[in-house]
Amino acid sequence: MLTTNEIRTTFLEYFAGKGHQIVPSSSLVPRNDPTLLFTNAGMVQFKNVFTGQETRPYSRATTAQKVVRAGGKHNDLDNVGYTARHHTFFEMMGNFSFGDYFKPEAIELAWTLVTKNFGLPKDKLLVTVFAEDEDAAGLWRKIAGLDDSRIIRIPTSDNFWRMGDTGPCGPCSEIFYDHGPDVPGGPPGSPDEDGDRFVEIWNLVFMQYFEDPPGVRSPLPRPSIDTGLGLERFAAILQGKRDNYDTDTFVALIQASADLTGQSIEGPFKASHRVVADHLRSTAFLIADGVLPSKDGRGYVLRRIMRRAMRHLHMMGTREPVFYKLLPVLIQQMGQAYPELVQSEALIRETMRGEEERFKAMLDRGLGLLADETEKLAPGSALPGDVAFRLYDTFGFPLDLTQDALRGSGHTVDVDGFDAAMTVQRERARASWVGSGDTALETVWFEARDKFGASEFLGYTTEQADAEVQAVVVGNGFVKEATVGSEVAVMLNQTPFYGESGGQAGDTGTLTAKGLRVTITDTQKKAGDLIVHYGTVTEGTLRPGLAVTATVDHDRRSAIRAHHSATHLLHEALRRKLGTHVAQKGSLNTPDRLRFDVSQPRPITAEELADVEAEVNRLIRANSQVVTRSMTPEEAVAEGAMALFGEKYGDEVRVVSMGGPDGNKSAWSIELCGGTHVGRTGDIGLFRITSENGVSAGVRRIEAVAGKAAESLSIATEQRLNQMAAMMKVGVAEAPERLALLLEERRTMERQISQLQRQLAAGNVASAGVETVAGIRLATRNVGDTAPRELKGLAETILKQGNADVVVLISTAGDKGSVVAGVAPDAVEKVDAVALVRTASEAMGGKGGGGRRDMAQAGGPNAGAADAALAAVRDALAASA
């Protein structure tokens, strides 16, 4: 018997041997189709190839594609666990031709693989074709040898595939397996087709037309092939089972559930084990692809899946979180084919455990409330909507979980009443929010949040994704279109753009479509969890409802990531060097630098900064994986994580860990953070601190650069060192010694010059003679560019010569007037030096002056009034007689 893993491998290798490129499964979060909640078919990742918007280096491909159908149009959640073939997660095998081969080869490839390689008996197989596709019917007769009784013509849209209202389309042909007449059910197209006897194995889509407008078709110039084979269904057939849950992969997961709960596989909890096994797969794969449980969008669907499984585990008697304990069995079964499960194991495990802990805390009370309310209901009546809403709002019960819990009692839920209660709560929250004093424009975004829900952020795992424009704002209001030159604010249903928060700058980039280009210059968060893109329409017309490709500026995002991750390492290095009193008080992470404010009572010394810088670079060189997990803020802090200053946290937070285990901590650095980060610390490249200074009492600011910015700084610094060394005519290694020598020579020369200046000035004053004013011998002199600091010593030198009672000197160095007055001891009783310098200062546009009666100094901004200042001194001295 072939295992599921062997079937997958055989399928892919068969088509690889027929010239097909094996293409890895794309993410469950569609990057190129904004209309999809999750990837729901193998062709999703090739959509743009089929439409001609994208080219690949191959014309044939084969995949094993991860698929989730648990929301929107394709929602199998309610049936999972109660039927043989419904799943939230399954694998879609497929082969694709992009204008290479068409119907004859597609049919021959499929028939050969099914009958020869996998050995299914031909008499157990039949096919359907679109009623108008006689070409396909003829090929089945010729290639497979089927007669018309086993070629069923289907006239409905079930056998005609469309990508959308317009675009590529074409007829389908399906291969069915007949379990035999002892199994209830009729062939496809019959009234009993929903029975289990005939099981669809493979759907072949012959993409041969282009429809535009609807109903008008023209032949495609290069017809293509898109096929899909459900691996779980096919494995059941090959393993001789009629139930997908009896295949090897599910048996292993169901057995693990039974071992964990102590409940029999075939007992009253048979459906519960199946729910747990199926939901384990969708939970793990969705988290691995970047989806985390939340109150909106994809995260809300994930939470519904997780809590449905957790309720069934609770029904089977578990009282502690156990769902996450099944993860190793899943990884053992599927980790080799999907290595992302192994790589994301820590994130998946912690997310599952944390979600179940929160749910367990509310589950008993919620189920108790539900039981009390159910007892009040008449048989077959509906649970009031306000009760269902209370379960949702207070106990975290998604609506469908309440519906599932009532499944066995025959009761339903008043959905209209639930929606009405939800509306009342939103209006109450909105009134409270609008009353907080925010601007009219912010009210616009709250209206958008109320109408469209939260934005789906895809930027943790991708920098490009297709999206639908939900709203366009120009000025303070919504508009129906924006033309070239318009400054716009745009809301998308999903986006890879990061909205500025937590100190990380918002992304820039482009929104594009055919004939449209919007240059995005900033991205902000509004109304809590809306991501708003600000930019300019540079080509075409932007309208709500348009499908656009959102592309983040990769180089800029990479530079921001490097600085943000370096901030985490810097924070921890500072705490280890300076003490645990160090706490973040603010940060900024941009493409070219980081700014980090921390509580620290004294300046950080150059030696301490050098040690911190070296420690950060050591962690960078260690190139450890940057691990992201989801947990409650309380759990994160208990584990040693540091919360970001000023951040508001919800029920779940992202916890970013860097560096290997350290003592009793699971990692060297652990922080709560919703920003984007490098994959490994080595991706930061290099870290350099550029400055440290105080910004307020007890807060120091460090500025630094990382990555390319650090490289550029190092290169520029080296160039300057080389230039200085060349100017000194020595090598860089000898430059410090040579510079020290030059500085000492300069200091010696300055001392000599100062001495000569004093001698020269003293001689000039002496040679100028001394005048007598009111009986006082007065020596005055404008000494020009003599440094102001030399004036006092010069005045003392002149007084010692004994030829003057008072000396007044003015320097005009630096285009400013500086005046010093010195009075000999015998004249101090008659003359006040302070009064003289104040008189001179006022004449030069200054105020005040100070010193002693025998020596004082002052200044003024107008050096050109120096001679007038000396004249004022003479007048003041004369007036004092």
PDB file of C-alpha atoms in Angstrom, residues 590-803:
ATOM      1  CA  THR A 590      14.350  54.508   9.429  1.00  0.00           C
ATOM      2  CA  PRO A 591      16.254  53.289   6.362  1.00  0.00           C
ATOM      3  CA  ASP A 592      19.384  55.301   7.188  1.00  0.00           C
ATOM      4  CA  ARG A 593      19.618  55.358  10.991  1.00  0.00           C
ATOM      5  CA  LEU A 594      18.142  54.394  14.323  1.00  0.00           C
ATOM      6  CA  ARG A 595      17.492  56.545  17.352  1.00  0.00           C
ATOM      7  CA  PHE A 596      17.093  54.908  20.730  1.00  0.00           C
ATOM      8  CA  ASP A 597      16.158  56.712  23.981  1.00  0.00           C
ATOM      9  CA  VAL A 598      16.739  54.915  27.281  1.00  0.00           C
ATOM     10  CA  SER A 599      16.415  55.648  30.976  1.00  0.00           C
ATOM     11  CA  GLN A 600      19.959  56.296  32.215  1.00  0.00           C
ATOM     12  CA  PRO A 601      20.920  58.826  34.926  1.00  0.00           C
ATOM     13  CA  ARG A 602      24.422  59.674  33.681  1.00  0.00           C
ATOM     14  CA  PRO A 603      26.214  59.967  30.358  1.00  0.00           C
ATOM     15  CA  ILE A 604      27.389  56.680  28.866  1.00  0.00           C
ATOM     16  CA  THR A 605      31.159  56.705  28.547  1.00  0.00           C
ATOM     17  CA  ALA A 606      33.026  56.115  25.304  1.00  0.00           C
ATOM     18  CA  GLU A 607      34.409  52.861  26.719  1.00  0.00           C
ATOM     19  CA  GLU A 608      30.925  51.631  27.625  1.00  0.00           C
ATOM     20  CA  LEU A 609      29.603  52.513  24.190  1.00  0.00           C
ATOM     21  CA  ALA A 610      32.485  50.656  22.569  1.00  0.00           C
ATOM     22  CA  ASP A 611      31.702  47.551  24.648  1.00  0.00           C
ATOM     23  CA  VAL A 612      28.013  47.752  23.740  1.00  0.00           C
ATOM     24  CA  GLU A 613      28.795  48.165  20.045  1.00  0.00           C
ATOM     25  CA  ALA A 614      31.163  45.190  20.155  1.00  0.00           C
ATOM     26  CA  GLU A 615      28.536  43.035  21.895  1.00  0.00           C
ATOM     27  CA  VAL A 616      25.890  43.860  19.290  1.00  0.00           C
ATOM     28  CA  ASN A 617      28.291  43.005  16.486  1.00  0.00           C
ATOM     29  CA  ARG A 618      29.134  39.725  18.234  1.00  0.00           C
ATOM     30  CA  LEU A 619      25.451  38.779  18.166  1.00  0.00           C
ATOM     31  CA  ILE A 620      25.254  39.799  14.525  1.00  0.00           C
ATOM     32  CA  ARG A 621      28.199  37.554  13.629  1.00  0.00           C
ATOM     33  CA  ALA A 622      26.589  34.655  15.507  1.00  0.00           C
ATOM     34  CA  ASN A 623      23.899  34.781  12.795  1.00  0.00           C
ATOM     35  CA  SER A 624      21.243  33.216  14.998  1.00  0.00           C
ATOM     36  CA  GLN A 625      17.702  32.773  13.758  1.00  0.00           C
ATOM     37  CA  VAL A 626      15.220  35.497  14.630  1.00  0.00           C
ATOM     38  CA  VAL A 627      12.220  33.617  16.048  1.00  0.00           C
ATOM     39  CA  THR A 628       8.697  35.038  16.178  1.00  0.00           C
ATOM     40  CA  ARG A 629       5.995  33.588  18.439  1.00  0.00           C
ATOM     41  CA  SER A 630       2.505  34.563  19.543  1.00  0.00           C
ATOM     42  CA  MET A 631       1.409  34.714  23.186  1.00  0.00           C
ATOM     43  CA  THR A 632      -0.330  36.942  25.711  1.00  0.00           C
ATOM     44  CA  PRO A 633       1.541  40.015  26.946  1.00  0.00           C
ATOM     45  CA  GLU A 634       1.569  38.517  30.452  1.00  0.00           C
ATOM     46  CA  GLU A 635       3.140  35.267  29.224  1.00  0.00           C
ATOM     47  CA  ALA A 636       5.715  37.164  27.246  1.00  0.00           C
ATOM     48  CA  VAL A 637       6.762  39.343  30.181  1.00  0.00           C
ATOM     49  CA  ALA A 638       6.900  36.263  32.446  1.00  0.00           C
ATOM     50  CA  GLU A 639       9.315  34.710  29.954  1.00  0.00           C
ATOM     51  CA  GLY A 640      11.559  37.745  30.157  1.00  0.00           C
ATOM     52  CA  ALA A 641      10.296  39.793  27.233  1.00  0.00           C
ATOM     53  CA  MET A 642      10.500  43.577  27.348  1.00  0.00           C
ATOM     54  CA  ALA A 643       7.487  45.615  26.259  1.00  0.00           C
ATOM     55  CA  LEU A 644       7.951  48.592  23.972  1.00  0.00           C
ATOM     56  CA  PHE A 645       7.498  52.031  25.469  1.00  0.00           C
ATOM     57  CA  GLY A 646       4.136  53.591  24.616  1.00  0.00           C
ATOM     58  CA  GLU A 647       2.757  50.551  22.810  1.00  0.00           C
ATOM     59  CA  LYS A 648      -0.765  49.246  23.366  1.00  0.00           C
ATOM     60  CA  TYR A 649      -1.159  45.481  23.306  1.00  0.00           C
ATOM     61  CA  GLY A 650      -4.147  43.279  22.616  1.00  0.00           C
ATOM     62  CA  ASP A 651      -4.925  39.743  23.699  1.00  0.00           C
ATOM     63  CA  GLU A 652      -2.083  38.345  21.603  1.00  0.00           C
ATOM     64  CA  VAL A 653       1.314  39.818  20.873  1.00  0.00           C
ATOM     65  CA  ARG A 654       4.202  38.915  18.636  1.00  0.00           C
ATOM     66  CA  VAL A 655       7.292  38.038  20.623  1.00  0.00           C
ATOM     67  CA  VAL A 656      10.587  38.444  18.784  1.00  0.00           C
ATOM     68  CA  SER A 657      13.584  36.470  20.086  1.00  0.00           C
ATOM     69  CA  MET A 658      17.207  36.860  18.986  1.00  0.00           C
ATOM     70  CA  GLY A 659      20.289  34.918  19.981  1.00  0.00           C
ATOM     71  CA  GLY A 660      20.451  31.413  21.401  1.00  0.00           C
ATOM     72  CA  PRO A 661      19.302  30.304  24.859  1.00  0.00           C
ATOM     73  CA  ASP A 662      20.935  32.336  27.603  1.00  0.00           C
ATOM     74  CA  GLY A 663      20.844  31.167  31.197  1.00  0.00           C
ATOM     75  CA  ASN A 664      17.240  30.803  32.270  1.00  0.00           C
ATOM     76  CA  LYS A 665      16.006  32.723  29.230  1.00  0.00           C
ATOM     77  CA  SER A 666      14.982  31.009  26.000  1.00  0.00           C
ATOM     78  CA  ALA A 667      16.924  33.602  23.972  1.00  0.00           C
ATOM     79  CA  TRP A 668      19.499  36.367  24.423  1.00  0.00           C
ATOM     80  CA  SER A 669      16.976  39.086  23.541  1.00  0.00           C
ATOM     81  CA  ILE A 670      13.180  38.719  23.938  1.00  0.00           C
ATOM     82  CA  GLU A 671      10.859  41.628  23.167  1.00  0.00           C
ATOM     83  CA  LEU A 672       7.206  42.254  22.417  1.00  0.00           C
ATOM     84  CA  CYS A 673       7.185  43.756  18.957  1.00  0.00           C
ATOM     85  CA  GLY A 674       4.814  44.017  16.011  1.00  0.00           C
ATOM     86  CA  GLY A 675       7.394  45.316  13.549  1.00  0.00           C
ATOM     87  CA  THR A 676       9.265  43.640  10.724  1.00  0.00           C
ATOM     88  CA  HIS A 677      12.640  42.038  11.353  1.00  0.00           C
ATOM     89  CA  VAL A 678      15.510  40.265   9.639  1.00  0.00           C
ATOM     90  CA  GLY A 679      15.410  36.472   9.312  1.00  0.00           C
ATOM     91  CA  ARG A 680      18.756  35.977  11.040  1.00  0.00           C
ATOM     92  CA  THR A 681      20.874  38.399  13.058  1.00  0.00           C
ATOM     93  CA  GLY A 682      23.606  38.146  10.442  1.00  0.00           C
ATOM     94  CA  ASP A 683      21.282  39.889   7.990  1.00  0.00           C
ATOM     95  CA  ILE A 684      21.862  43.113   9.960  1.00  0.00           C
ATOM     96  CA  GLY A 685      25.404  43.108   8.595  1.00  0.00           C
ATOM     97  CA  LEU A 686      27.174  45.695  10.751  1.00  0.00           C
ATOM     98  CA  PHE A 687      26.339  48.044  13.625  1.00  0.00           C
ATOM     99  CA  ARG A 688      27.982  51.371  14.496  1.00  0.00           C
ATOM    100  CA  ILE A 689      27.095  53.864  17.245  1.00  0.00           C
ATOM    101  CA  THR A 690      27.378  57.444  15.973  1.00  0.00           C
ATOM    102  CA  SER A 691      26.450  59.588  18.991  1.00  0.00           C
ATOM    103  CA  GLU A 692      25.251  59.660  22.595  1.00  0.00           C
ATOM    104  CA  ASN A 693      23.712  62.630  24.371  1.00  0.00           C
ATOM    105  CA  GLY A 694      21.103  63.664  26.889  1.00  0.00           C
ATOM    106  CA  VAL A 695      17.556  64.598  25.850  1.00  0.00           C
ATOM    107  CA  SER A 696      15.984  65.161  29.269  1.00  0.00           C
ATOM    108  CA  ALA A 697      16.621  64.432  32.918  1.00  0.00           C
ATOM    109  CA  GLY A 698      17.502  60.768  33.258  1.00  0.00           C
ATOM    110  CA  VAL A 699      17.114  59.958  29.543  1.00  0.00           C
ATOM    111  CA  ARG A 700      20.018  59.418  27.150  1.00  0.00           C
ATOM    112  CA  ARG A 701      19.746  59.186  23.376  1.00  0.00           C
ATOM    113  CA  ILE A 702      21.880  56.857  21.270  1.00  0.00           C
ATOM    114  CA  GLU A 703      22.019  57.221  17.521  1.00  0.00           C
ATOM    115  CA  ALA A 704      23.440  54.443  15.379  1.00  0.00           C
ATOM    116  CA  VAL A 705      23.492  52.945  11.909  1.00  0.00           C
ATOM    117  CA  ALA A 706      23.214  49.369  10.718  1.00  0.00           C
ATOM    118  CA  GLY A 707      23.554  47.385   7.518  1.00  0.00           C
ATOM    119  CA  LYS A 708      24.437  49.390   4.409  1.00  0.00           C
ATOM    120  CA  ALA A 709      24.287  52.656   6.336  1.00  0.00           C
ATOM    121  CA  ALA A 710      26.937  51.315   8.738  1.00  0.00           C
ATOM    122  CA  GLU A 711      29.037  50.139   5.811  1.00  0.00           C
ATOM    123  CA  SER A 712      28.789  53.583   4.209  1.00  0.00           C
ATOM    124  CA  LEU A 713      29.808  55.254   7.468  1.00  0.00           C
ATOM    125  CA  SER A 714      32.810  52.950   7.852  1.00  0.00           C
ATOM    126  CA  ILE A 715      33.906  53.581   4.277  1.00  0.00           C
ATOM    127  CA  ALA A 716      33.543  57.350   4.643  1.00  0.00           C
ATOM    128  CA  THR A 717      35.458  57.298   7.938  1.00  0.00           C
ATOM    129  CA  GLU A 718      38.250  55.280   6.384  1.00  0.00           C
ATOM    130  CA  GLN A 719      38.447  57.685   3.447  1.00  0.00           C
ATOM    131  CA  ARG A 720      38.763  60.641   5.797  1.00  0.00           C
ATOM    132  CA  LEU A 721      41.493  58.870   7.779  1.00  0.00           C
ATOM    133  CA  ASN A 722      43.376  58.154   4.592  1.00  0.00           C
ATOM    134  CA  GLN A 723      43.070  61.775   3.511  1.00  0.00           C
ATOM    135  CA  MET A 724      44.338  63.047   6.870  1.00  0.00           C
ATOM    136  CA  ALA A 725      47.210  60.576   6.869  1.00  0.00           C
ATOM    137  CA  ALA A 726      48.144  61.609   3.337  1.00  0.00           C
ATOM    138  CA  MET A 727      48.108  65.283   4.362  1.00  0.00           C
ATOM    139  CA  MET A 728      50.497  64.429   7.203  1.00  0.00           C
ATOM    140  CA  LYS A 729      52.599  62.316   4.800  1.00  0.00           C
ATOM    141  CA  VAL A 730      52.416  59.180   6.946  1.00  0.00           C
ATOM    142  CA  GLY A 731      50.531  55.895   6.867  1.00  0.00           C
ATOM    143  CA  VAL A 732      47.192  55.527   8.667  1.00  0.00           C
ATOM    144  CA  ALA A 733      48.830  53.482  11.429  1.00  0.00           C
ATOM    145  CA  GLU A 734      51.318  56.295  12.175  1.00  0.00           C
ATOM    146  CA  ALA A 735      48.704  59.066  11.913  1.00  0.00           C
ATOM    147  CA  PRO A 736      47.750  59.281  15.628  1.00  0.00           C
ATOM    148  CA  GLU A 737      51.379  59.656  16.740  1.00  0.00           C
ATOM    149  CA  ARG A 738      52.051  62.191  14.003  1.00  0.00           C
ATOM    150  CA  LEU A 739      48.912  64.162  14.877  1.00  0.00           C
ATOM    151  CA  ALA A 740      49.847  64.251  18.578  1.00  0.00           C
ATOM    152  CA  LEU A 741      53.260  65.615  17.629  1.00  0.00           C
ATOM    153  CA  LEU A 742      51.727  68.280  15.384  1.00  0.00           C
ATOM    154  CA  LEU A 743      49.305  69.335  18.125  1.00  0.00           C
ATOM    155  CA  GLU A 744      52.128  69.673  20.641  1.00  0.00           C
ATOM    156  CA  GLU A 745      54.094  71.732  18.128  1.00  0.00           C
ATOM    157  CA  ARG A 746      51.047  73.922  17.618  1.00  0.00           C
ATOM    158  CA  ARG A 747      50.589  74.458  21.361  1.00  0.00           C
ATOM    159  CA  THR A 748      54.252  75.452  21.649  1.00  0.00           C
ATOM    160  CA  MET A 749      53.887  77.879  18.761  1.00  0.00           C
ATOM    161  CA  GLU A 750      50.697  79.339  20.253  1.00  0.00           C
ATOM    162  CA  ARG A 751      52.488  79.963  23.535  1.00  0.00           C
ATOM    163  CA  GLN A 752      55.347  81.651  21.706  1.00  0.00           C
ATOM    164  CA  ILE A 753      52.972  83.743  19.623  1.00  0.00           C
ATOM    165  CA  SER A 754      51.028  84.754  22.710  1.00  0.00           C
ATOM    166  CA  GLN A 755      54.198  85.844  24.455  1.00  0.00           C
ATOM    167  CA  LEU A 756      55.315  87.841  21.434  1.00  0.00           C
ATOM    168  CA  GLN A 757      51.879  89.435  21.122  1.00  0.00           C
ATOM    169  CA  ARG A 758      51.980  90.528  24.753  1.00  0.00           C
ATOM    170  CA  GLN A 759      55.454  91.944  24.318  1.00  0.00           C
ATOM    171  CA  LEU A 760      54.451  93.688  21.111  1.00  0.00           C
ATOM    172  CA  ALA A 761      51.263  95.079  22.588  1.00  0.00           C
ATOM    173  CA  ALA A 762      53.028  96.244  25.710  1.00  0.00           C
ATOM    174  CA  GLY A 763      55.649  97.946  23.594  1.00  0.00           C
ATOM    175  CA  ASN A 764      52.985  99.547  21.430  1.00  0.00           C
ATOM    176  CA  VAL A 765      51.183 100.930  24.456  1.00  0.00           C
ATOM    177  CA  ALA A 766      54.398 102.203  25.942  1.00  0.00           C
ATOM    178  CA  SER A 767      55.464 103.750  22.655  1.00  0.00           C
ATOM    179  CA  ALA A 768      52.074 105.409  22.310  1.00  0.00           C
ATOM    180  CA  GLY A 769      52.721 107.283  25.485  1.00  0.00           C
ATOM    181  CA  VAL A 770      50.554 107.948  28.510  1.00  0.00           C
ATOM    182  CA  GLU A 771      48.063 110.779  28.726  1.00  0.00           C
ATOM    183  CA  THR A 772      46.924 112.512  31.913  1.00  0.00           C
ATOM    184  CA  VAL A 773      43.182 112.828  32.475  1.00  0.00           C
ATOM    185  CA  ALA A 774      41.873 114.540  35.614  1.00  0.00           C
ATOM    186  CA  GLY A 775      45.235 113.938  37.275  1.00  0.00           C
ATOM    187  CA  ILE A 776      45.248 110.194  36.394  1.00  0.00           C
ATOM    188  CA  ARG A 777      47.906 108.724  34.098  1.00  0.00           C
ATOM    189  CA  LEU A 778      45.879 106.813  31.522  1.00  0.00           C
ATOM    190  CA  ALA A 779      47.251 104.293  28.972  1.00  0.00           C
ATOM    191  CA  THR A 780      44.729 103.160  26.287  1.00  0.00           C
ATOM    192  CA  ARG A 781      45.157 100.963  23.240  1.00  0.00           C
ATOM    193  CA  ASN A 782      43.132  99.106  20.585  1.00  0.00           C
ATOM    194  CA  VAL A 783      45.243  95.935  20.351  1.00  0.00           C
ATOM    195  CA  GLY A 784      43.422  94.570  17.298  1.00  0.00           C
ATOM    196  CA  ASP A 785      43.285  90.738  16.886  1.00  0.00           C
ATOM    197  CA  THR A 786      44.999  89.977  20.169  1.00  0.00           C
ATOM    198  CA  ALA A 787      42.997  87.185  21.838  1.00  0.00           C
ATOM    199  CA  PRO A 788      40.644  88.514  24.570  1.00  0.00           C
ATOM    200  CA  ARG A 789      42.111  86.057  27.058  1.00  0.00           C
ATOM    201  CA  GLU A 790      45.465  87.829  26.716  1.00  0.00           C
ATOM    202  CA  LEU A 791      44.133  91.276  27.720  1.00  0.00           C
ATOM    203  CA  LYS A 792      44.273  90.810  31.491  1.00  0.00           C
ATOM    204  CA  GLY A 793      47.893  89.642  31.515  1.00  0.00           C
ATOM    205  CA  LEU A 794      48.865  92.395  29.127  1.00  0.00           C
ATOM    206  CA  ALA A 795      47.267  95.063  31.338  1.00  0.00           C
ATOM    207  CA  GLU A 796      49.090  93.707  34.386  1.00  0.00           C
ATOM    208  CA  THR A 797      52.407  93.829  32.478  1.00  0.00           C
ATOM    209  CA  ILE A 798      51.910  97.504  31.559  1.00  0.00           C
ATOM    210  CA  LEU A 799      50.880  98.482  35.100  1.00  0.00           C
ATOM    211  CA  LYS A 800      54.040  96.849  36.481  1.00  0.00           C
ATOM    212  CA  GLN A 801      56.139  99.190  34.340  1.00  0.00           C
ATOM    213  CA  GLY A 802      54.939 101.995  36.682  1.00  0.00           C
ATOM    214  CA  ASN A 803      54.278 104.514  33.927  1.00  0.00           C
TER     215      ASN A 803
END
